[in-house]
Short mmCIF file of C-alpha atoms in Angstrom, two decimals:
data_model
loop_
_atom_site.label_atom_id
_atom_site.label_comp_id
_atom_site.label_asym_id
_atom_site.label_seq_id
_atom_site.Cartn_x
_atom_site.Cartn_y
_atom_site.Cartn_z
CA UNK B 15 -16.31 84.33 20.99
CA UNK B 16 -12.64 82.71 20.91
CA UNK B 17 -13.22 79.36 20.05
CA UNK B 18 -11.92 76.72 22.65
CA UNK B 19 -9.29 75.37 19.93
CA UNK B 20 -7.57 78.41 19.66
CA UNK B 21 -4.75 77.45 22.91
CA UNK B 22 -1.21 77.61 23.32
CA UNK B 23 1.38 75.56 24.96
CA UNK B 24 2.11 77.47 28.36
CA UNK B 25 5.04 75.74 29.29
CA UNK B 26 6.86 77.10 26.71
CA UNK B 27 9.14 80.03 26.30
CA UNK B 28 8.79 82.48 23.28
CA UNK B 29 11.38 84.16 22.22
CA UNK B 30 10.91 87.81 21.74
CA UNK B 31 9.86 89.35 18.31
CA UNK B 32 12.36 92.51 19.03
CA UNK B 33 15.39 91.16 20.21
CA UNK B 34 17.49 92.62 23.42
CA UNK B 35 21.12 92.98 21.36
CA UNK B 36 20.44 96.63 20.88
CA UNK B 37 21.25 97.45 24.51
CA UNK B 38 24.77 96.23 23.85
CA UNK B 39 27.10 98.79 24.57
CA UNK B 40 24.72 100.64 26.72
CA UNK B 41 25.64 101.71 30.57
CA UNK B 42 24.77 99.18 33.05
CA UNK B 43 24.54 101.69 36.05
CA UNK B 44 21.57 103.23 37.07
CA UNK B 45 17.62 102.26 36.86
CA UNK B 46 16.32 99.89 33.99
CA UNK B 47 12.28 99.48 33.18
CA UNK B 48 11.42 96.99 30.60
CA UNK B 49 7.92 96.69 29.23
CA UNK B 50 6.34 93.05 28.70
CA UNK B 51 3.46 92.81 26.05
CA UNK B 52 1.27 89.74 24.67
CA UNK B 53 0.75 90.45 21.21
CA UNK B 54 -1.47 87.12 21.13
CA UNK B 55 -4.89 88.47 20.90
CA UNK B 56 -6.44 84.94 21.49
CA UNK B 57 -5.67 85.32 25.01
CA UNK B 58 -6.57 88.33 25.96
CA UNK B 59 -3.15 89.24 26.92
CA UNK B 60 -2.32 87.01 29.50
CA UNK B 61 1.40 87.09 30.42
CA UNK B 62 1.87 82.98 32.61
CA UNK B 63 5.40 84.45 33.69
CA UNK B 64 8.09 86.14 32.54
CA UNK B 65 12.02 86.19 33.48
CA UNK B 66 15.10 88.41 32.69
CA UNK B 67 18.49 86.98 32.82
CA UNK B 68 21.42 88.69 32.59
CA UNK B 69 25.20 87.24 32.08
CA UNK B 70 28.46 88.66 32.02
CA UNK B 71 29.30 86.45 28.87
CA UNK B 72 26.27 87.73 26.86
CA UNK B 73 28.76 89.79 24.74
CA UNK B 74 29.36 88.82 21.27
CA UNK B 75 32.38 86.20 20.43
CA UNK B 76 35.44 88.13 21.00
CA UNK B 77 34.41 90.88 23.03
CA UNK B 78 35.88 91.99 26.75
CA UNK B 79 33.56 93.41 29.46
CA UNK B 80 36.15 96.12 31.41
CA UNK B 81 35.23 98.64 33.91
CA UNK B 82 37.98 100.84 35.28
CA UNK B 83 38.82 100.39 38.81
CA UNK B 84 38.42 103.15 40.89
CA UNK B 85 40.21 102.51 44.53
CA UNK B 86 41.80 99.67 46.25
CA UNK B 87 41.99 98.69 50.39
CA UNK B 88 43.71 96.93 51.85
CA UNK B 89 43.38 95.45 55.61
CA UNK B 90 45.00 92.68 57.63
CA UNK B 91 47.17 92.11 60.87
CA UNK B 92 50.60 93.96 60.06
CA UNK B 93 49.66 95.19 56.09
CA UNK B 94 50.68 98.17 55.82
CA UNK B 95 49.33 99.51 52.11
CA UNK B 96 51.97 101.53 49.61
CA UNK B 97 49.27 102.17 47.13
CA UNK B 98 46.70 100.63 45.61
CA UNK B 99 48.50 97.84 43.83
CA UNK B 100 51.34 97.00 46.17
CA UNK B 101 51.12 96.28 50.18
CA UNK B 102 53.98 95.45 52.19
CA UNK B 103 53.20 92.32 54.50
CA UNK B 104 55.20 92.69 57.63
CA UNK B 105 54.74 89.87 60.77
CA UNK B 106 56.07 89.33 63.96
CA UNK B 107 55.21 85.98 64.00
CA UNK B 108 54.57 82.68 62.11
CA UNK B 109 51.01 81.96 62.00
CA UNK B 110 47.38 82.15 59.82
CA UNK B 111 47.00 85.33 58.70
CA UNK B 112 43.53 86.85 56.80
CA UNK B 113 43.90 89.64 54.49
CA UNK B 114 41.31 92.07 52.60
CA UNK B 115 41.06 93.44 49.34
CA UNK B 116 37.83 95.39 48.66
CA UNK B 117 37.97 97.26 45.02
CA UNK B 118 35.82 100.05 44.22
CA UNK B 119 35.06 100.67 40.09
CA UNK B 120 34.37 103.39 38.74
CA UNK B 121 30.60 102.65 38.62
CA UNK B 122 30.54 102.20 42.47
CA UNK B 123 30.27 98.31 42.23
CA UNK B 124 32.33 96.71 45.33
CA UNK B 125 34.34 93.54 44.94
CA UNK B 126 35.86 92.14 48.28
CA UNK B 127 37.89 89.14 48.57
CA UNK B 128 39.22 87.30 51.46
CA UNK B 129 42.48 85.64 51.42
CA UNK B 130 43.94 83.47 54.09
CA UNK B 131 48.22 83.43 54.11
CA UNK B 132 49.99 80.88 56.26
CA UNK B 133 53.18 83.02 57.17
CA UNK B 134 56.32 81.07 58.45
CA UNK B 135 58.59 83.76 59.82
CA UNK B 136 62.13 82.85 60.38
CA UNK B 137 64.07 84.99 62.74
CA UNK B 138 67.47 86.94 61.48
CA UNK B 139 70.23 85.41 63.64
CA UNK B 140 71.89 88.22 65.55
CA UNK B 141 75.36 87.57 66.06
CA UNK B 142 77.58 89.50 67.85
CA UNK B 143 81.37 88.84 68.60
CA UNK B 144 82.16 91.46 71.01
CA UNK B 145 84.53 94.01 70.46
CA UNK B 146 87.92 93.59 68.58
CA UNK B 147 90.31 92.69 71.21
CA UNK B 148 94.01 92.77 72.21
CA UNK B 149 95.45 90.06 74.41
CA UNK B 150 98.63 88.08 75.97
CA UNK B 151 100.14 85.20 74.07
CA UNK B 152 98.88 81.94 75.92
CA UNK B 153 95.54 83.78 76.95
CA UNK B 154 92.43 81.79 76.01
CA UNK B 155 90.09 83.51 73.52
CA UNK B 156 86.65 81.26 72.98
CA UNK B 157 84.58 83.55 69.76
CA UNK B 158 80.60 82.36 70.42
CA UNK B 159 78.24 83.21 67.90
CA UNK B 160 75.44 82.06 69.61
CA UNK B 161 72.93 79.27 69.93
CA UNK B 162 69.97 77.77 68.49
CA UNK B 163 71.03 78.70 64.92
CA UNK B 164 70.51 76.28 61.96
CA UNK B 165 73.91 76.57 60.40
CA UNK B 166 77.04 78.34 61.07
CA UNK B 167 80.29 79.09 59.03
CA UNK B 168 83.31 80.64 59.80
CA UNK B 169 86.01 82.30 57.47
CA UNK B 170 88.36 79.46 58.33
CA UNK B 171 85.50 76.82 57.46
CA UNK B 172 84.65 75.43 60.84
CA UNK B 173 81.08 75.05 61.63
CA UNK B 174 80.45 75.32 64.97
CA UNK B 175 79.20 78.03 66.85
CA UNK B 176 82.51 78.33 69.16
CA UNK B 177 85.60 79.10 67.65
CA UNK B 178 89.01 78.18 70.08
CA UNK B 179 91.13 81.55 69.07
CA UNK B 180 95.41 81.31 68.86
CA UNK B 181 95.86 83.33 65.98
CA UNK B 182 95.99 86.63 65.37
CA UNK B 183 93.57 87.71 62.56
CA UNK B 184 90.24 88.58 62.17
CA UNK B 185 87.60 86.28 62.53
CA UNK B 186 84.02 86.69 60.90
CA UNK B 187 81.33 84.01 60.74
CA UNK B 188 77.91 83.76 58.98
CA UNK B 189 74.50 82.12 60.84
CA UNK B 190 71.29 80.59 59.47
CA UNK B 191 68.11 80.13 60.56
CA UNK B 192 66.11 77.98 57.76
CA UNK B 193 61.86 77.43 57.12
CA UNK B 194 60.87 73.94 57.57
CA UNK B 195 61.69 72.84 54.00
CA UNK B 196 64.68 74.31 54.15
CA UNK B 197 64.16 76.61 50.80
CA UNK B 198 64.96 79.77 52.52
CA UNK B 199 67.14 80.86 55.12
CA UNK B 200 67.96 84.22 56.68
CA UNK B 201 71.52 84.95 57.87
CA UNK B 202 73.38 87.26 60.37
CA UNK B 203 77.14 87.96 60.36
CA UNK B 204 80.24 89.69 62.35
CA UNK B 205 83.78 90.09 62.68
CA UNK B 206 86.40 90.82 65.23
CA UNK B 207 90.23 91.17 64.61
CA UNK B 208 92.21 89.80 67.30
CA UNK B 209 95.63 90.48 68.27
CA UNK B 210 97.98 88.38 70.26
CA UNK B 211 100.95 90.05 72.03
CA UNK B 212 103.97 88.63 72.94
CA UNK B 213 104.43 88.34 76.95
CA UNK B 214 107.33 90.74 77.50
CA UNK B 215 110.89 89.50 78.62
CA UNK B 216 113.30 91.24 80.77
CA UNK B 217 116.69 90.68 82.63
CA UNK B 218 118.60 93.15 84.61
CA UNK B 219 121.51 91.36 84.62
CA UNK B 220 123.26 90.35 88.01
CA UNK B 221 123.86 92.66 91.07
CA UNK B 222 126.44 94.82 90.95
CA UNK B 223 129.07 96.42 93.21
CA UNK B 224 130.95 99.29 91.54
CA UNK B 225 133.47 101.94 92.53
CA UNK B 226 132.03 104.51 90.32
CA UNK B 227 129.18 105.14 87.51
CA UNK B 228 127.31 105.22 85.59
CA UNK B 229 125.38 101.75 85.85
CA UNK B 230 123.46 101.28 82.47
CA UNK B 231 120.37 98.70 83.12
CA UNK B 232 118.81 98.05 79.83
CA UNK B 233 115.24 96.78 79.87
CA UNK B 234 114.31 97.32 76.34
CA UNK B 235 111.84 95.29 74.74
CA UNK B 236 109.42 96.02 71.70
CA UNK B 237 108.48 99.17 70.60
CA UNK B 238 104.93 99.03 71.95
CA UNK B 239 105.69 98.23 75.72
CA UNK B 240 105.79 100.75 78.58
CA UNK B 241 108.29 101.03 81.62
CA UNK B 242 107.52 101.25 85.26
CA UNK B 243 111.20 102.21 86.94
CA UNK B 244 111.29 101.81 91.17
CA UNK B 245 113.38 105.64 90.44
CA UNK B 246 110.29 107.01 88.89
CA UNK B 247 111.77 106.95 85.34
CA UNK B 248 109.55 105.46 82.45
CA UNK B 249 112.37 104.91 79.66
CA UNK B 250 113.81 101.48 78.71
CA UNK B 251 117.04 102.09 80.11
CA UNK B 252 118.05 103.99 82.94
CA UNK B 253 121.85 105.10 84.40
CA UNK B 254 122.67 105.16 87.99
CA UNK B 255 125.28 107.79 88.49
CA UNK B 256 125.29 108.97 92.24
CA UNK B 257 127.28 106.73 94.65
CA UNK B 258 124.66 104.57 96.82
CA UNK B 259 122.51 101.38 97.18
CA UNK B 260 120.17 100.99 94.62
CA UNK B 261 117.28 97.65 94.91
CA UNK B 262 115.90 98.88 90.95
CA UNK B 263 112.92 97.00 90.04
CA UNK B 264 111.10 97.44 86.25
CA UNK B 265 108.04 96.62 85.40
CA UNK B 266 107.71 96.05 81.15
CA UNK B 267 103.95 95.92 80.21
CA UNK B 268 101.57 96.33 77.39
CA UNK B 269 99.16 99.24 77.43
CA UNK B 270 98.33 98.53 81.64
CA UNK B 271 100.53 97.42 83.95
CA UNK B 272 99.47 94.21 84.27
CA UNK B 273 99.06 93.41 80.30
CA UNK B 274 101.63 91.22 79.03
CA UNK B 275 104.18 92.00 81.79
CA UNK B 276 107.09 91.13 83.50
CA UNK B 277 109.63 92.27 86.21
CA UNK B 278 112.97 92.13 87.11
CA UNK B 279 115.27 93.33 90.52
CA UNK B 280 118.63 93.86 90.41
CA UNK B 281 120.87 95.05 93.53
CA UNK B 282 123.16 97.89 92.49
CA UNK B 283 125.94 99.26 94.96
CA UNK B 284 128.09 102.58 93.87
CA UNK B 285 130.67 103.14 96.70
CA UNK B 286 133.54 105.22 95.83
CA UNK B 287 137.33 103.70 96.94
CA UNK B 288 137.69 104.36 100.75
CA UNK B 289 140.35 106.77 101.76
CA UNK B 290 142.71 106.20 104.61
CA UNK B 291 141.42 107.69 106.92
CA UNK B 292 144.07 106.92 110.32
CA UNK B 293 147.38 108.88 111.08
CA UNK B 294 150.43 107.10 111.04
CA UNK B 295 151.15 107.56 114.54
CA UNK B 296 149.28 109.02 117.48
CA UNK B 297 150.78 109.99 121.30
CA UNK B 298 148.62 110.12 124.01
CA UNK B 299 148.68 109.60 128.09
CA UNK B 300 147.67 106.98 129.78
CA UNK B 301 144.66 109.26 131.79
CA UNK B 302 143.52 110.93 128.32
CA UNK B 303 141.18 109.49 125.68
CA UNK B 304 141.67 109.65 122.46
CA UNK B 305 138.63 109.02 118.96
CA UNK B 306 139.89 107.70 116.27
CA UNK B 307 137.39 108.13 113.01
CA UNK B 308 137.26 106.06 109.60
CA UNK B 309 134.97 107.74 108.40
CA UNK B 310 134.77 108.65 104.68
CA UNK B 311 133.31 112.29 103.33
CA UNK B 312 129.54 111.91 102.62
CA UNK B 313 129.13 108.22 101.91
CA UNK B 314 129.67 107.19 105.63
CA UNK B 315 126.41 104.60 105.42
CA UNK B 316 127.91 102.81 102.02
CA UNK B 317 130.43 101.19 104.05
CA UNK B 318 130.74 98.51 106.71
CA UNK B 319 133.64 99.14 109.18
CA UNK B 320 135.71 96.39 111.10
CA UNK B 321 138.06 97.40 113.80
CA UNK B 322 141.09 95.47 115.95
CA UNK B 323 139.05 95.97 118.70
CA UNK B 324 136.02 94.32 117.36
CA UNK B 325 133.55 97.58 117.23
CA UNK B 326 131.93 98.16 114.01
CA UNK B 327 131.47 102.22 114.55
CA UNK B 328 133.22 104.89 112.15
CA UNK B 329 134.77 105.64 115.29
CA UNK B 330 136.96 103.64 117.98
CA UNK B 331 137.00 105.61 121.58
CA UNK B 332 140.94 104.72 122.96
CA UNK B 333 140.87 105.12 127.18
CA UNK B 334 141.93 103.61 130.17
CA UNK B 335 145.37 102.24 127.95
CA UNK B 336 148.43 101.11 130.08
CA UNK B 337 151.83 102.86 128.60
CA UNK B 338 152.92 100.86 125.98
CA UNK B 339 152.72 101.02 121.68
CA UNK B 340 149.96 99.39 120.25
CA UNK B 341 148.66 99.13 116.27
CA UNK B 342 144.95 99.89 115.63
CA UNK B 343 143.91 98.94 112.69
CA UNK B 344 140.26 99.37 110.37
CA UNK B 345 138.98 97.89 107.82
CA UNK B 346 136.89 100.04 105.65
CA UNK B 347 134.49 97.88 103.36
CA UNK B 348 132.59 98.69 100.52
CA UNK B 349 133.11 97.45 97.18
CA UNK B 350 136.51 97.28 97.52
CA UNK B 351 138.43 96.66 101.27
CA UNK B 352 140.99 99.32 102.61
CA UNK B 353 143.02 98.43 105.28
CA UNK B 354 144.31 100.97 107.51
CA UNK B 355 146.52 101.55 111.09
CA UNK B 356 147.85 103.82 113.18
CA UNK B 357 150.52 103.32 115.95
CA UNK B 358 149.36 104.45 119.59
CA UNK B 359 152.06 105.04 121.66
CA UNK B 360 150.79 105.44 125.22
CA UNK B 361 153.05 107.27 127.97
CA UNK B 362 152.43 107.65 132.11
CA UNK B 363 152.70 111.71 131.75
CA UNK B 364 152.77 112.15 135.48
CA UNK B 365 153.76 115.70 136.15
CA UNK B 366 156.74 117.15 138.44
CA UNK B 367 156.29 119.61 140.50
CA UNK B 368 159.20 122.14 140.97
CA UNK B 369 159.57 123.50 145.07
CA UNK B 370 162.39 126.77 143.62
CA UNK B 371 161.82 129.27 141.42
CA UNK B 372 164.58 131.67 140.78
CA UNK B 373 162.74 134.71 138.68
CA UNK B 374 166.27 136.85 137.99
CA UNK B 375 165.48 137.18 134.28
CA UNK B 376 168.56 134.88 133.37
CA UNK B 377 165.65 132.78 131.45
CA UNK B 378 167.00 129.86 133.76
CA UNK B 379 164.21 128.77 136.59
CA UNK B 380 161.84 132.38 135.96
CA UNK B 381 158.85 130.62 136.29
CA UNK B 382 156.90 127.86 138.54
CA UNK B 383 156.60 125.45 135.43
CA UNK B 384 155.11 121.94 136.13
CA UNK B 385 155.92 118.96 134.28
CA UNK B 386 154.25 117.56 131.43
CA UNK B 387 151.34 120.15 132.75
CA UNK B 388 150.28 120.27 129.01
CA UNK B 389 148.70 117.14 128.89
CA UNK B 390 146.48 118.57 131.53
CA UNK B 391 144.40 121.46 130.02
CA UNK B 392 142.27 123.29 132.25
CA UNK B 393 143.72 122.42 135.55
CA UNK B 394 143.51 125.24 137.95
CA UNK B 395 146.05 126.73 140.76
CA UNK B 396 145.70 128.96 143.40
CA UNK B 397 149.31 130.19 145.39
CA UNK B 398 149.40 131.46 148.99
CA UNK B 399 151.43 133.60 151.26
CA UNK B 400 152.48 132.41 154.61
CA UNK B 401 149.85 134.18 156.22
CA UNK B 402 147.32 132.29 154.14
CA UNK B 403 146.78 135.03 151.88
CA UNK B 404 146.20 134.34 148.08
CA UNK B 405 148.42 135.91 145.92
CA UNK B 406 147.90 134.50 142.34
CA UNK B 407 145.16 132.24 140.95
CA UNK B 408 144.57 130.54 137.53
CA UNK B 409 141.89 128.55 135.94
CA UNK B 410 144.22 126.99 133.09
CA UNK B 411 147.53 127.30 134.57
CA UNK B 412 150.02 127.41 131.71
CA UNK B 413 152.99 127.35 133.93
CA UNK B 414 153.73 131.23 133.43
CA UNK B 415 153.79 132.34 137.54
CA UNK B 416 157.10 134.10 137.80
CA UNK B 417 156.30 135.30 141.73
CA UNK B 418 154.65 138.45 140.68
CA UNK B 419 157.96 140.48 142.33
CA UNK B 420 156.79 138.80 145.76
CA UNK B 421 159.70 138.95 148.37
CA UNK B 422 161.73 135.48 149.21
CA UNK B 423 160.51 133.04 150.82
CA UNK B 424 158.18 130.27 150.85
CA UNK B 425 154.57 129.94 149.69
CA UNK B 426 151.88 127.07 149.71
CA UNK B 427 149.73 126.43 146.06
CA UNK B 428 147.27 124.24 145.38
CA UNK B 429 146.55 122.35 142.34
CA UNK B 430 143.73 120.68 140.85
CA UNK B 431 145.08 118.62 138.19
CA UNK B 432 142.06 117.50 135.37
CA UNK B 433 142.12 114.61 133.96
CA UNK B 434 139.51 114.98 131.68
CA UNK B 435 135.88 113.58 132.11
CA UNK B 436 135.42 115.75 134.71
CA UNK B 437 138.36 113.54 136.72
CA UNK B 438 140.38 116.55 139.00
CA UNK B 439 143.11 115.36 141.37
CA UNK B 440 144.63 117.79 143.78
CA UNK B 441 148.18 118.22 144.94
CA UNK B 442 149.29 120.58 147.26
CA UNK B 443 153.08 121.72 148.31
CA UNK B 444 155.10 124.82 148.73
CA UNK B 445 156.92 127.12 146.37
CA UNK B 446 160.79 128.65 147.48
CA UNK B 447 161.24 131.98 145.80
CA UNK B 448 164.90 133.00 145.53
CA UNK B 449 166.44 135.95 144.20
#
C-alpha cells in the first residue's frame, strides 16, 4: 500500500529529466511523436496534463532561424510582376489600392501578406503647340499650351499658358501637374519655330505712253517671293516690246498667292510715230466721190483719229462737194500727234459733146471724142444710122469711134453718162461725118 503521505503538488510543472535541446538543428518539416512518461512510481503513473510549446526564439543566444524562400506572387489591380523580387505598380487612377504577396519556402510553409497603398496619380500634361508655322508680318499668332495645368514656363520666362507671338523664333514651354503636397510633379513640353515674313511691296511705276520698246517693269522683291504677271510670265521683271496697250497687273506673294502679297497696275501704251498718211493734193469732180484714209500699217486700233470734218474714222468719204479748193486735214493721235492735209480741188467736169467728126487720118477731128469723158468710166454709147439702124455700140466708151468707114452724113447716138453710185444720165444728139 502507498501510504496517503506520499502526494505531490499537481499544480506544478516539472521540468523534464532529459532535456529537448538535442532536437536543435533537426528538420522541422514532416510528422513529430513525442512520448510522455511518469517516472513517479507513487502515483501509479498518472500524467494531470501535459503541454508542448514551441517558439521561433528557442534558439540559443546568437543564433538565426533561415529557411530559403522558394517562390514569390504577386497580385493586385494593375501589378504586373517582373520576378519574384521586383513588381512594377502601374494605375490609371488615384485611389486605395490592395496588393498581395504570398511566399512559398522551400519547406512548403506559405506566408501571405496584405498591403493596402493609397496611390495619388498625377496626370503628364500633354502639350502640344501645333505645327511650326510661317506667317505675314502683323498676323496674330496666340501659342496655347493648354489648361488646367499647375505651372507653366516658357523659354522667354512668362508663365502663362498663352503666349502673344511677334517674334520670329522658336518657342518651347514646360507644364506641371503637382500631388497635393506639392513634392512631386510631372511635366510635358513642346516647341514650335515661328517665322514672320515681311508683307511684300511693289510699285510699277506710273503709266506710260511710248513710241517704241522695250518697257522694263521691275517688280522685284526678296528672294523668296513668287510672281503672278497678267502676260502669263512668272519672273520679277518683265519687257514689253510689241507696239500695243498693255493694263499689266503683278501679283508678289509668299509661297500662295494670297500669303504676304501685294499688287500693282500700271497702263502701258507702245504706239509707233504716225506716218502721213494724205497726198498733198487731190482733183476730183464735183459728181465723183473720193476716200481719203489715215490709216497707219498694222497698228490702226493704237490710234485715235480727228478729222476737219468732225468724223473720227481712219477714213473721210468726200461727195456731193461744190467746185471749189478746200484743205482736209487729220489728226492722227497716239503717243505723239501728227498733223496732216491734203488740198481738194473740186471741178464741174461737165462733158462736151462734139456734132463733126472728120476721120481723114490727118490726126485732126478722127474720132467722136467727148469731153472730159474720162471722169466718167463705164458710161455706155450706142450710134445709129438714119434708118434707125445701130451701127456701133460700147459699154465703156473711150472716145475711140472713128465712123467705122460709114459714108457722110448724119447719125443719132445715145449716151448714158455714169456718174458713179449707180447714177446714169442720158444724152442724146447726132453725129456729122465728113470726109
Amino acid at each position: 500500500p502507498i501510504p496517503a503521505t506520499d502526494t505531490i503538488n499537481h499544480t506544478n510543472y516539472l521540468i523534464p529529466e532529459n532535456p529537448l535541446s538535442g532536437l536543435v538543428g533537426c528538420p522541422l518539416n514532416g510528422i513529430w511523436s513525442i512520448e510522455i512518461c511518469d517516472h513517479w512510481g507513487r502515483d501509479n503513473g498518472w500524467v494531470f496534463e501535459w503541454m508542448l510549446t514551441l517558439s521561433s526564439n528557442s534558439g540559443a543566444a546568437g543564433w538565426e532561424y533561415s529557411v530559403d524562400i522558394d517562390s514569390i506572387d504577386w497580385d493586385g489591380q494593375s501589378f504586373y510582376p517582373i520576378n519574384d523580387s521586383t513588381a512594377i505598380f502601374n494605375p490609371d487612377s488615384s485611389g486605395v489600392y490592395n496588393t498581395y504577396i504570398t511566399v512559398y519556402d522551400e519547406y512548403g510553409c506559405t506566408y501571405t501578406s496584405t498591403d493596402p497603398l493609397t496611390i495619388e496619380v498625377i496626370a503628364n500634361p500633354e502639350i502640344d503647340l501645333g505645327e511650326d508655322t510661317t506667317l505675314c508680318e502683323g498676323m496674330p499668332l496666340i501659342l496655347n499650351a493648354g489648361g488646367g495645368y499647375d505651372e507653366y514656363l516658357w523659354n522667354n520666362n512668362t508663365t502663362d499658358s498663352l503666349l502673344f507671338v511677334e517674334m520670329s523664333g522658336l518657342y518651347s514651354v514646360t507644364a506641371t501637374n503637382y500631388n497635393i503636397d506639392h513634392t512631386l510633379g510631372c511635366s510635358g513640353s513642346d516647341t514650335m519655330i515661328v517665322s514672320f515674313i515681311p508683307n511684300a511691296m511693289v510699285d510699277l511705276g506710273p503709266d506710260q505712253c511710248v513710241t517704241e520698246g522695250p518697257v522694263t517693269l521691275d517688280a522685284t522683291y526678296a528672294s523668296d517671293f513668287s510672281y503672278q504677271w497678267s502676260t502669263g510670265e512668272n519672273t520679277p521683271v518683265i519687257n514689253l516690246t510689241q507696239p500695243g496697250v498693255y493694263d499689266v497687273s503683278v501679283n508678289v506673294f509668299y509661297d500662295t498667292p494670297d500669303m504676304c502679297s501685294a499688287q500693282d497696275t500700271v497702263h502701258i501704251r507702245i504706239i509707233p510715230e504716225p506716218i502721213p498718211p494724205l497726198p498733198d493734193t487731190l482733183f476730183m469732180c464735183a459728181h465723183q466721190a473720193r476716200i481719203l484714209t489715215a490709216e497707219q500699217p498694222n497698228y490702226n486700233n493704237l490710234y485715235n483719229f480727228i478729222w476737219s470734218t468732225g468724223n473720227t474714222s481712219t477714213m473721210q468719204t468726200l461727195s456731193n462737194m461744190s467746185p471749189g479748193v478746200y484743205m482736209i486735214q487729220v489728226k492722227i493721235i497716239g503717243c505723239d500727234t501728227l498733223t496732216d492735209s491734203t488740198k481738194v480741188t473740186v471741178e464741174a467736169c461737165d462733158i462736151t459733146i462734139p456734132n463733126v467728126i472728120t476721120p481723114n487720118g490727118d490726126g485732126i477731128n478722127d474720132q467722136f471724142q467727148i469731153g472730159n469723158l474720162e471722169y466718167y468710166p463705164n458710161s455706155e454709147i450706142k450710134i445709129y444710122n438714119r434708118w434707125g439702124k445701130k451701127i456701133y455700140e460700147s459699154e465703156n466708151y473711150q472716145g475711140d469711134w472713128d465712123g467705122d468707114n460709114h459714108p457722110e452724113g448724119t447719125y443719132f447716138y445715145i449716151l448714158r453718162l455714169n456718174y458713179g453710185n449707180g447714177t446714169l444720165r442720158e444724152f442724146h444728139g447726132t453725129i456729122t461725118i465728113l470726109y
